[in-house]
Coordinates of C-alpha atoms and ligand atoms in Angstrom, one line a residue:
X1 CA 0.7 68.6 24.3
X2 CA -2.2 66.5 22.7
X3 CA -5.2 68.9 21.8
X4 CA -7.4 66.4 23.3
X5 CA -6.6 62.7 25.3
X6 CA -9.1 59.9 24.5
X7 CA -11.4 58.5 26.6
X8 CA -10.8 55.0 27.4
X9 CA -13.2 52.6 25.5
X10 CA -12.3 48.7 25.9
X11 CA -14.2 46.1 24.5
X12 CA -15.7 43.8 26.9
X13 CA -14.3 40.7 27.8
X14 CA -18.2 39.1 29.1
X15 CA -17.9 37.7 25.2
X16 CA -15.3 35.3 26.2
X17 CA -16.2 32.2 28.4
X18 CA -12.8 30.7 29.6
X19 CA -12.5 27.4 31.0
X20 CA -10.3 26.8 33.7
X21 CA -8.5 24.3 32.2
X22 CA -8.3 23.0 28.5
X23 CA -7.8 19.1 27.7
X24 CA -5.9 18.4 24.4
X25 CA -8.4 17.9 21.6
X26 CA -7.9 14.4 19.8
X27 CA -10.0 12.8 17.8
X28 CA -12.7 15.3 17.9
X29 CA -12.8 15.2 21.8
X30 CA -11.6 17.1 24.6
X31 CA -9.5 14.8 27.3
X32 CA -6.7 14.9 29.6
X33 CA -3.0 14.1 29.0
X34 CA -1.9 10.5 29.6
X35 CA 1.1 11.9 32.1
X36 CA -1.6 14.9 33.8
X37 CA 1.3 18.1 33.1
X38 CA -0.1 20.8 32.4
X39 CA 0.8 24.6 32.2
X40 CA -0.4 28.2 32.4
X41 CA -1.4 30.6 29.8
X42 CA -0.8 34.1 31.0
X43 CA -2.5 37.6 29.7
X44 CA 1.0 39.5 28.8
X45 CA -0.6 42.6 29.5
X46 CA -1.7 42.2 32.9
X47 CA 0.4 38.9 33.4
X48 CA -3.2 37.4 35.3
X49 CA -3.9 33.5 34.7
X50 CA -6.4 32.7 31.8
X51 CA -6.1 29.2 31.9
X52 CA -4.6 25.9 32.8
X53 CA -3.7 24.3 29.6
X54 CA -2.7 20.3 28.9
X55 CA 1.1 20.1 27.9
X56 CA 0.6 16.7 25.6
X57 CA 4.0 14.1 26.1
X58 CA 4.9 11.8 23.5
X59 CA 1.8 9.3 23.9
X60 CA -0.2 12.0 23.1
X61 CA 1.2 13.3 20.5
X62 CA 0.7 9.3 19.5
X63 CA -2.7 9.1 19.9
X64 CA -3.3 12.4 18.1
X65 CA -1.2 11.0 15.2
X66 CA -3.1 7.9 15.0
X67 CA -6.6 9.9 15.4
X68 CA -5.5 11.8 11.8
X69 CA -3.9 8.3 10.3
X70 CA -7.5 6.5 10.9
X71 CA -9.5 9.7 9.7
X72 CA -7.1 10.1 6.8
X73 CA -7.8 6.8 5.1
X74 CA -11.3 6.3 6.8
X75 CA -12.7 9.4 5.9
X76 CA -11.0 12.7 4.6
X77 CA -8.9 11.6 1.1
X78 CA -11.8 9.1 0.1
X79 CA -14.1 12.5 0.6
X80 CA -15.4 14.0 -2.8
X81 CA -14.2 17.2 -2.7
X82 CA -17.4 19.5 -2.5
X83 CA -18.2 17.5 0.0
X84 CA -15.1 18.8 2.0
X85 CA -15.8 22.1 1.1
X86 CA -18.9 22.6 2.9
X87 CA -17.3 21.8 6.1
X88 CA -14.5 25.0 5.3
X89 CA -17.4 26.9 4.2
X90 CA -19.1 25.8 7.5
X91 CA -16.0 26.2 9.5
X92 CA -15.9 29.8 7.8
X93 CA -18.9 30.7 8.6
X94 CA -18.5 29.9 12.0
X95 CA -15.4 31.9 12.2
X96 CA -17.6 34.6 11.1
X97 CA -20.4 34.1 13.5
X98 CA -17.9 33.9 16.5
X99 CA -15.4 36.9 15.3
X100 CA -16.1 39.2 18.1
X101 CA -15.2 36.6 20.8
X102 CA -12.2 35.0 18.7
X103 CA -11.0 38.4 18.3
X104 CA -11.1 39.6 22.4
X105 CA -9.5 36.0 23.0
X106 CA -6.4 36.6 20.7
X107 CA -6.0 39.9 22.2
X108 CA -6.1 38.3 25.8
X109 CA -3.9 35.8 25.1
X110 CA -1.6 37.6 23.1
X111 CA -1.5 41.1 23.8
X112 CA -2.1 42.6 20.2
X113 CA -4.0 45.6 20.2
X114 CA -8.1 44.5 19.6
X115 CA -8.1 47.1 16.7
X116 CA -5.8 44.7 14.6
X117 CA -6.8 41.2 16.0
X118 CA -10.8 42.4 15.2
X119 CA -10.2 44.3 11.7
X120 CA -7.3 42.2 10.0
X121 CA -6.4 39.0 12.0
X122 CA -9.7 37.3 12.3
X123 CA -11.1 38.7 8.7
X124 CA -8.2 36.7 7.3
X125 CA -9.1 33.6 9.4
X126 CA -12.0 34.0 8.0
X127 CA -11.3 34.6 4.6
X128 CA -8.7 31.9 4.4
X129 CA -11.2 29.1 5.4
X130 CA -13.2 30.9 2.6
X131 CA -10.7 30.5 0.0
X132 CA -9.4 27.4 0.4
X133 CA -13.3 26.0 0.6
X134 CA -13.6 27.2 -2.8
X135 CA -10.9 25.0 -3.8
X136 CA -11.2 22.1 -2.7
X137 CA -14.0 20.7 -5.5
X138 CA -11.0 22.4 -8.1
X139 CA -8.0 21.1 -7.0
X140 CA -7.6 19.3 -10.6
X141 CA -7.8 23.0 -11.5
X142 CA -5.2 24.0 -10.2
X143 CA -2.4 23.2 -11.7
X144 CA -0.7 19.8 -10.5
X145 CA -2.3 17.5 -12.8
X146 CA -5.9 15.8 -13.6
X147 CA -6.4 14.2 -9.7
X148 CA -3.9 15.4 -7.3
X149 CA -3.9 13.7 -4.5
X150 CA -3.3 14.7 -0.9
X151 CA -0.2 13.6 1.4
X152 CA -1.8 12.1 4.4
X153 CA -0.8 13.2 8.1
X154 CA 0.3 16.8 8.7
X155 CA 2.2 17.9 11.8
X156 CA 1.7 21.7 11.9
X157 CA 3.3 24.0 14.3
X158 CA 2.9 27.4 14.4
X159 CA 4.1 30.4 16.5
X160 CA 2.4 33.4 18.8
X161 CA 2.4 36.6 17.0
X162 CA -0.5 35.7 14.9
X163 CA -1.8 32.7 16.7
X164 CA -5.1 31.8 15.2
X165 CA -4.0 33.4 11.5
X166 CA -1.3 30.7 11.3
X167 CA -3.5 28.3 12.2
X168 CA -5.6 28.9 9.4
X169 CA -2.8 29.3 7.2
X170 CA -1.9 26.0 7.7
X171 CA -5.1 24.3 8.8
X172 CA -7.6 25.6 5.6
X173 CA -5.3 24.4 2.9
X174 CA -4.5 21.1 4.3
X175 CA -8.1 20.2 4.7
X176 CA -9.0 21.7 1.2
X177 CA -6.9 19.3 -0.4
X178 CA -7.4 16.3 1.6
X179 CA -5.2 15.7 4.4
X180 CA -6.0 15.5 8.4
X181 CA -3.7 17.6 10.7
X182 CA -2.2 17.6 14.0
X183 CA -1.5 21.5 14.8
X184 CA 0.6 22.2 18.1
X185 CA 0.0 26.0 18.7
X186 CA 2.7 28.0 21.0
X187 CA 2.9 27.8 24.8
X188 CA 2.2 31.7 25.2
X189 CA -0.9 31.8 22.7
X190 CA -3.2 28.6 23.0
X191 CA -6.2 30.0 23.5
X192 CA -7.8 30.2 20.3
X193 CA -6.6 27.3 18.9
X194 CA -8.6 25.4 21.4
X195 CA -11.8 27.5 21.0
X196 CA -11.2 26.6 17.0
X197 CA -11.1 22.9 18.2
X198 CA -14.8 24.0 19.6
X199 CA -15.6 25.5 16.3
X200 CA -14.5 21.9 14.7
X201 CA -17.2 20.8 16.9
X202 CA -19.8 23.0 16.0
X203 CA -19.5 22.1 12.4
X204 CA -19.6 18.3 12.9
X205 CA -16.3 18.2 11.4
X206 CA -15.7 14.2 11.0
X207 CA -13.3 13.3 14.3
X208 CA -9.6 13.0 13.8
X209 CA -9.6 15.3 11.0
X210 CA -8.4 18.2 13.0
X211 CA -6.6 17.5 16.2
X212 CA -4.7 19.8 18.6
X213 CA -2.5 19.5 20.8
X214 CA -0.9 21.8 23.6
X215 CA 2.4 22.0 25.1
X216 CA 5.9 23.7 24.5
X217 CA 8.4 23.1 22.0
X218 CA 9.6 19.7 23.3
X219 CA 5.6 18.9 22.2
X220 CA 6.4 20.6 19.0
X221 CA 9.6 18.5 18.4
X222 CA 7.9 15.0 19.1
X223 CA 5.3 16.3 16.5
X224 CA 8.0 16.7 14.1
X225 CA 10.0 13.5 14.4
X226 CA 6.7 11.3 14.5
X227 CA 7.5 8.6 11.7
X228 CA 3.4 8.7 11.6
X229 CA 3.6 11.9 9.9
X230 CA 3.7 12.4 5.8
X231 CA 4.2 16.4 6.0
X232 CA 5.8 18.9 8.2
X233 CA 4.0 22.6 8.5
X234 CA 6.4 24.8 10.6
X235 CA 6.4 28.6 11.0
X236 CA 8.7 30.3 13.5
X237 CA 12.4 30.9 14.1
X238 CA 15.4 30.1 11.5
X239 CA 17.1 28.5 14.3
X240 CA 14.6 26.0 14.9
X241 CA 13.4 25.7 11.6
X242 CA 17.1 24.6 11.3
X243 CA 16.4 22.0 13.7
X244 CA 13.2 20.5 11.6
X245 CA 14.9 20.5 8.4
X246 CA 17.8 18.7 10.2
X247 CA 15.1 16.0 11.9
X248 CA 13.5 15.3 8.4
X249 CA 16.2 15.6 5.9
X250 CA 16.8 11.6 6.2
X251 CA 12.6 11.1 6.0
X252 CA 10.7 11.3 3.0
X253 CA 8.2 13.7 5.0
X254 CA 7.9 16.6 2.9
X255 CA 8.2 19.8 4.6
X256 CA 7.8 23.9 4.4
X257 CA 9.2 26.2 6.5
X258 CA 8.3 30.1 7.1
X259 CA 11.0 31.3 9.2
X260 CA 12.7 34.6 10.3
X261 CA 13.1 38.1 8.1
X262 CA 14.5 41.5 8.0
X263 CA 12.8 43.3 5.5
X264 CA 14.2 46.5 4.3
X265 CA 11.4 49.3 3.6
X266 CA 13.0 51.4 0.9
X267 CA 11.8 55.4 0.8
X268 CA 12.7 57.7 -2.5
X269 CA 13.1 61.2 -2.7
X270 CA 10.0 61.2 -4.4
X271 CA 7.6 59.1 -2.0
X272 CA 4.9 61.0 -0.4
X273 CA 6.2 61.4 2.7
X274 CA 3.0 61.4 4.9
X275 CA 1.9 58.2 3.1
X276 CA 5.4 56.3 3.2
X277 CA 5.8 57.7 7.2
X278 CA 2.1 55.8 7.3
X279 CA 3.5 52.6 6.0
X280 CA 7.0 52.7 8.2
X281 CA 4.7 52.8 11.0
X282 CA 2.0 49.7 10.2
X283 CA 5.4 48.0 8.9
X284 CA 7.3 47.7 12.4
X285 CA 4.8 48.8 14.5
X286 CA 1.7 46.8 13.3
X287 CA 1.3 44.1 16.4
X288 CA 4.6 45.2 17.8
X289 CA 6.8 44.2 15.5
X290 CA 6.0 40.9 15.9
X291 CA 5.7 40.3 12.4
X292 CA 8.2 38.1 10.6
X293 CA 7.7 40.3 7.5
X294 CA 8.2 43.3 9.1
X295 CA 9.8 46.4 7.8
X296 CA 12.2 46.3 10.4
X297 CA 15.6 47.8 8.3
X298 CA 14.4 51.5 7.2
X299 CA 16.3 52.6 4.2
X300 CA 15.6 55.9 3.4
X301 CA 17.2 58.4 0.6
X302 CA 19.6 60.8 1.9
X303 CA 18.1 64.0 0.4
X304 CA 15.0 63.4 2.4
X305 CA 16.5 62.1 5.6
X306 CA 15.8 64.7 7.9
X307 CA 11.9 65.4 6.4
X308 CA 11.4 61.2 7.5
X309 CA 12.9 61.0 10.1
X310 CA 11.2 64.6 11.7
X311 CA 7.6 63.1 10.5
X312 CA 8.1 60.1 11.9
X313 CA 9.1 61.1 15.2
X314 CA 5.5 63.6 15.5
X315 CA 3.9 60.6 13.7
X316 CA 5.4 58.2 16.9
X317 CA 4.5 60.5 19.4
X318 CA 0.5 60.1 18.7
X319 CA 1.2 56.2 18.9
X320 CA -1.1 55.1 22.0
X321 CA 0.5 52.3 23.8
X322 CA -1.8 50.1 26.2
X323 CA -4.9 48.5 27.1
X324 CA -5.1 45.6 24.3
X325 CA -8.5 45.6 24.6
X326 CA -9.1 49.2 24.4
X327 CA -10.4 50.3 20.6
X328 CA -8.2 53.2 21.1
X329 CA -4.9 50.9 21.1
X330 CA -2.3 51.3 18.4
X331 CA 0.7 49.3 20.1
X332 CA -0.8 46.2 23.2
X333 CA 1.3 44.4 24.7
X334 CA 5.3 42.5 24.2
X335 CA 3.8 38.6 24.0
X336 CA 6.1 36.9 26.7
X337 CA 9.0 38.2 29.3
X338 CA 11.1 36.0 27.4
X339 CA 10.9 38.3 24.1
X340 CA 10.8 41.6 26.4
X341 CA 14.1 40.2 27.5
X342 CA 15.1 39.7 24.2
X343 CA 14.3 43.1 22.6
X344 CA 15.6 44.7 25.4
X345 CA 19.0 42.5 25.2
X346 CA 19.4 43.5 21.0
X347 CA 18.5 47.6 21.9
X348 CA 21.1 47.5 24.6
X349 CA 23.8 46.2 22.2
X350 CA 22.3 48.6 19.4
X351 CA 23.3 51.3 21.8
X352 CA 26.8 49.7 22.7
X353 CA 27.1 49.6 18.7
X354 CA 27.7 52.9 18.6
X355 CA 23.5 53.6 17.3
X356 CA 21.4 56.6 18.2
X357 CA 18.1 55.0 20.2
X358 CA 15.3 57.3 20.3
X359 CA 11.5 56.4 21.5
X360 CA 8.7 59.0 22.3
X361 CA 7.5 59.8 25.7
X362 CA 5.3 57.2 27.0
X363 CA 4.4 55.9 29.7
X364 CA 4.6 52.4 29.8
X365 CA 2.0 50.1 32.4
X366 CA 3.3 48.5 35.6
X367 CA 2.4 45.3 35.7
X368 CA 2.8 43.2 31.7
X369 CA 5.4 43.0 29.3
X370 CA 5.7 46.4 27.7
X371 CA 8.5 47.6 24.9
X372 CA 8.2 51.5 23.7
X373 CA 8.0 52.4 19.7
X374 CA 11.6 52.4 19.4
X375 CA 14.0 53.7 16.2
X376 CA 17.8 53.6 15.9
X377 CA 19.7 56.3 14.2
X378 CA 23.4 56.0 13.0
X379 CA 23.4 52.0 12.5
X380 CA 25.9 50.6 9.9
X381 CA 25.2 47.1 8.2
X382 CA 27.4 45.5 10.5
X383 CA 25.4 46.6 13.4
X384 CA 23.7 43.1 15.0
X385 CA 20.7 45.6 15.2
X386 CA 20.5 45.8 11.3
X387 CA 21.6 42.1 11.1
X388 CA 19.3 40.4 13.4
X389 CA 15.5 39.8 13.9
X390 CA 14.2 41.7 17.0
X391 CA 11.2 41.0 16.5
X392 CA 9.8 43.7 18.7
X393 CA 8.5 47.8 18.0
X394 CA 12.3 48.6 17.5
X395 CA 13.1 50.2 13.7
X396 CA 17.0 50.6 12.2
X397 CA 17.5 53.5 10.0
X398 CA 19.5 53.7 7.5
X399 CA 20.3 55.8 4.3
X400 CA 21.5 55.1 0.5
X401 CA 21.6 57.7 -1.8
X402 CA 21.1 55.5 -5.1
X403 CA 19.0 53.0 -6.2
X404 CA 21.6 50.4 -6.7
X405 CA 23.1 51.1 -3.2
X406 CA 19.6 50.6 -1.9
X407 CA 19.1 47.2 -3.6
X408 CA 22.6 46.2 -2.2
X409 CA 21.9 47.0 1.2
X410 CA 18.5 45.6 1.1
X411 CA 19.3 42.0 -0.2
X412 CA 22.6 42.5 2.3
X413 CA 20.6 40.2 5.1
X414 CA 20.6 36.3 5.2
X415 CA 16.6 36.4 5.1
X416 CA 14.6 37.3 2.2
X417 CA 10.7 37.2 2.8
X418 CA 9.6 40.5 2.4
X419 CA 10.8 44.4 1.1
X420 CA 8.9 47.4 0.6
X421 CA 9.7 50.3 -1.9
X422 CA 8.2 53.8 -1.8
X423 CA 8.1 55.9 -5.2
X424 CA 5.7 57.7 -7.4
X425 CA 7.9 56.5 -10.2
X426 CA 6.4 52.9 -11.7
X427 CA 9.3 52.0 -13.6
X428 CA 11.4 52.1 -10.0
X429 CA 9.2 49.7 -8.3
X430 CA 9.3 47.4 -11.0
X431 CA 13.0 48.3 -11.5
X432 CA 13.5 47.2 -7.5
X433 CA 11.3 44.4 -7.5
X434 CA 12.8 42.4 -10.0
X435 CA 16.1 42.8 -8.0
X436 CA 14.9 42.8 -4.0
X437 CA 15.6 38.9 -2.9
X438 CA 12.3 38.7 -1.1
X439 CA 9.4 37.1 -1.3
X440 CA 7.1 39.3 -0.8
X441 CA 7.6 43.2 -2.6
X442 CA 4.7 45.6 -1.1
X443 CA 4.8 49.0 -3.4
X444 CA 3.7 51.9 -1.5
X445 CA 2.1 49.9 0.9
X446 CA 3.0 47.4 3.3
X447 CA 1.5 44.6 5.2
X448 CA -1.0 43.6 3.5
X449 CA -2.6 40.1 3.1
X450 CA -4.6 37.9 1.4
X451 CA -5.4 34.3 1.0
X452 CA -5.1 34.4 -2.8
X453 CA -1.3 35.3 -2.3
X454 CA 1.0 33.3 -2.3
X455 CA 4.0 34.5 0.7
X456 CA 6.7 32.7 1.6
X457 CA 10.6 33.6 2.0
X458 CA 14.0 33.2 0.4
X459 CA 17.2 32.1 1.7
X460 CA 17.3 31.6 5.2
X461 CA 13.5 32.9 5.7
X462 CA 12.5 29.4 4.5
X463 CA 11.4 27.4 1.9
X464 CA 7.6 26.6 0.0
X465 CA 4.8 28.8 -0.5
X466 CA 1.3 29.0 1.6
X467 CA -1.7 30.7 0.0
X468 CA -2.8 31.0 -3.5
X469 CA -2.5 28.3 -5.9
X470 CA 1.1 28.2 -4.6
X471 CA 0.1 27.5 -1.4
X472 CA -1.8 24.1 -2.5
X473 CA 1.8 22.1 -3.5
X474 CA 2.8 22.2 -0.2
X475 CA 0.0 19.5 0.3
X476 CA -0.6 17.6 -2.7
X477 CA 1.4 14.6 -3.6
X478 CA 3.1 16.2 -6.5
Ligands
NDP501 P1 10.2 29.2 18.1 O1 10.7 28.9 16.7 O2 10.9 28.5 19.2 O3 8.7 28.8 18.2 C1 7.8 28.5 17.1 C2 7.0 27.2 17.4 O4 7.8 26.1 17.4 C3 6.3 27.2 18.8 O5 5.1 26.5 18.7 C4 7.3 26.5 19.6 O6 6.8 26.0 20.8 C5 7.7 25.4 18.6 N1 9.0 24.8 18.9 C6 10.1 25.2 19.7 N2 11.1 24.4 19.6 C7 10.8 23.4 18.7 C8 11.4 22.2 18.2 N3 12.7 21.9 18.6 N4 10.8 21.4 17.3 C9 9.5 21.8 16.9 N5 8.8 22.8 17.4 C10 9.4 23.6 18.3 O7 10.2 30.7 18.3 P2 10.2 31.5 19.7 O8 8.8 31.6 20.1 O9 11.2 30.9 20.6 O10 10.7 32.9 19.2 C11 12.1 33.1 19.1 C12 12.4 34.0 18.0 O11 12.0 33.5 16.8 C13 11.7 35.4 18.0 O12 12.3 36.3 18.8 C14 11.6 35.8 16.6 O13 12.8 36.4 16.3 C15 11.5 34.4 15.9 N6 10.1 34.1 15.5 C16 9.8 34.2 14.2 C17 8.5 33.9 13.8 C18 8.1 34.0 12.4 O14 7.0 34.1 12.1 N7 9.0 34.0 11.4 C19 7.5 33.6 14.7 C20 7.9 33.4 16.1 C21 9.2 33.7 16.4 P3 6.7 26.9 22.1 O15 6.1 28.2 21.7 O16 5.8 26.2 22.9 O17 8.1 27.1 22.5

């Protein structure tokens, strides 16, 4: 039994003022679709209506196209560069000025927990926009020769788990080094990509520099194959990231793409358990696991086995799953039905694998999408739960008992964007990192971020770089 239960203490929603329906923002305006469909975006915690949003059809995605063509070669490339940059910095700023509301709308829209969408997702927003302001005047700086130039057109699209983060991932350095954008956020998670069309706004961005446009993935596909495009920006599932590479491999549209992962998070003997049992937790429990760098595959030494796995269990019990808007939070809401069904579908066969499934006691909400903290014992390689992304709260133990067993079993996956190793022992994290296949290596830590990092995958996690001076070749003629 707890000691003591927490009070409830949600942040108000009063600082959000939804509309009930959203146009499609082109050329620095708000307007209808040409054909008039339109969808809903729901709250997946409480499934109520937010919004009626615009699902934008092919001439749409046409004018939006043209709207970043004319502001391209009108306005944005022929731009000095500082002169770019105090638009970021504006735009940044903004973000800043605006974070409370940007960070109760993510968590409406999406579900995550408002402890993580106000203290890490909407501090990066910001700090990307910040970053990539500061290079924009540099760019010659940076590595790519005297006056690199920018590519033209990009057609981003970008997922739900991390809706307005992505954005800025792939929106900041775009417009840093000179190119105009049309982004096509998810269905589920709209929202804030249309109140960052406001912030465009607000700044006096020139129009057609930053267009949106709503819709599903049939929007997203159009966006794609536009021959009006110069540069594809895509970040979601290896299946359809598949699909895009497919579309543009006979184009000369140049293309990155940050797909799935299955990231093994590798504990020693001698890791402090209490800290590594802290970073299992913020590695596949951090916005439910819908993280495409999550430390999803746990591999953990056999002489400490038991000690983990008992901590983390009492650590899983004090998880609070709810309320997304309650500060209080640690695990909100599963985004859609569609991935509920999914998680649920990949546990079932975990358990008809032959794995051990254990969650805490919790109670989960009536009404929502709702997935408990979930971690499978007993699961073998070949399992399709130690195989496959879930991309839900659900962990796969497993154990090694050297380190060469656990750098075989971690690079045994067809993605590669991410790995964690937990050791006292410096000369084992260097030892593992030059041998993980993943992009990313967190050492006793996990999670992290920053806009002067480049991250990016291997294999069939995708291909090019965003962030850092990395993250600038993906949008410079070079
Ligand atoms: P998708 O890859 O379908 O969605 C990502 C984005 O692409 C969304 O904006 C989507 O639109 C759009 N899209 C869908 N089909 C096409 C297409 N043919 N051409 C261009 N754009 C398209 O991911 P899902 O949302 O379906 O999630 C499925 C699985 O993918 C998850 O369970 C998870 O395993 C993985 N995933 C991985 C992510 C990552 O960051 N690596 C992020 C999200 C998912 P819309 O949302 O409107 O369908």
């Amino acid at each position: 039994m707890p000691k003591f239960e927490y009070a409830p203490a949600p942040e108000s929603r009063s600082i959000v003022s939804l509309r009930e329906s959203y146009g499609l923002f082109i050329n620095g305006e708000f307007g209808p679709g040409v054909d008039g469909r339109a969808f809903k975006t729901i709250s997946p915690a409480t499934e109520e209506v937010l919004a009626e949003v615009t699902e934008a059809g092919p001439a749409d995605v046409d004018r939006a196209v043209s709207a970043a063509r004319k502001a391209y070669e009108h306005t944005w490339s022929a731009m000095p560069g500082r002169e770019r940059a105090k638009y970021l910095f504006r735009i940044a700023r903004i973000i800043q000025e605006r974070a409370r509301e940007l960070a109760v709308l993510e968590s409406l829209d999406n579900g995550k927990p408002i402890r993580e969408s106000r203290d890490v997702d909407i501090p990066l927003v910001a700090a990307h926009f910040f970053y990539h302001a500061g290079w924009a005047d540099k760019l010659e700086y940076a590595g790519y020769g005297p006056a690199p130039r920018p590519l033209g057109v990009a057609g981003q699209v970008i997922p739900w788990n991390f809706p307005l983060l992505m954005l800025a991932w792939k929106i900041a350095p775009a417009l840093a080094c000179g190119n105009t954008v049309v982004l096509k956020p998810a269905e589920t998670t709209p929202l804030t990509a249309l109140a960052f069309a406001e912030i465009c706004q607000q700044a006096d961005l020139p129009p057609g520099v930053v267009n949106i446009v709503t819709g599903a993935g049939e929007t997203g596909r159009t966006l794609v194959e536009h021959p009006g495009i110069d540069k594809v920006a895509f970040t979601g599932s290896t299946e359809v990231g598949k699909q895009i590479a497919r579309a543009c491999a006979p184009t000369r549209k140049k293309v990155t793409l940050e797909l799935g992962g299955k990231a093994a998070n590798v504990v020693f003997e001698d890791a402090p358990v209490d800290q590594a049992v802290e970073g299992i937790v913020n590695g596949i429990f951090f916005n439910q696991g819908h993280v495409c760098c999550a430390g999803s595959r746990l591999l953990v030494q056999e002489s400490v086995y038991s000690d983990v796995l008992a901590s983390l269990r009492r650590r899983l019990a004090t998880l609070r799953l709810g309320d997304p808007l309650d500060k209080n939070t640690d695990v909100g809401a599963i985004n859609s039905a569609a991935q509920l069904a999914k998680i649920r579908e990949l546990s079932e066969v975990g358990e008809a694998e032959g794995a051990q499934r254990w969650s805490p006691p919790c109670e989960l909400p009536v009404k929502g999408f709702w997935f408990p903290p979930t971690i499978f014992t007993g699961v073998s390689q070949a399992h399709r739960i130690a195989r496959e992304e879930i991309f839900g709260p659900v962990l796969s133990v497993l154990t090694f008992r050297t380190p060469a067993e656990a750098v075989e079993k971690a690079n045994n996956t067809p993605y590669g964007l991410s790995a964690g190793v937990w050791t006292e022992k410096g000369s084992l994290i260097l030892w593992m990192a030059s041998r993980l296949r993943a992009g990313v290596v967190w050492a006793n830590t996990f999670n992290k971020f920053d806009p002067t990092s480049p991250f990016g995958g291997y294999k069939e996690s995708g291909y090019g770089r965003e962030g850092g001076r990395h993250g600038l070749e993906a949008y410079l003629d070079v």
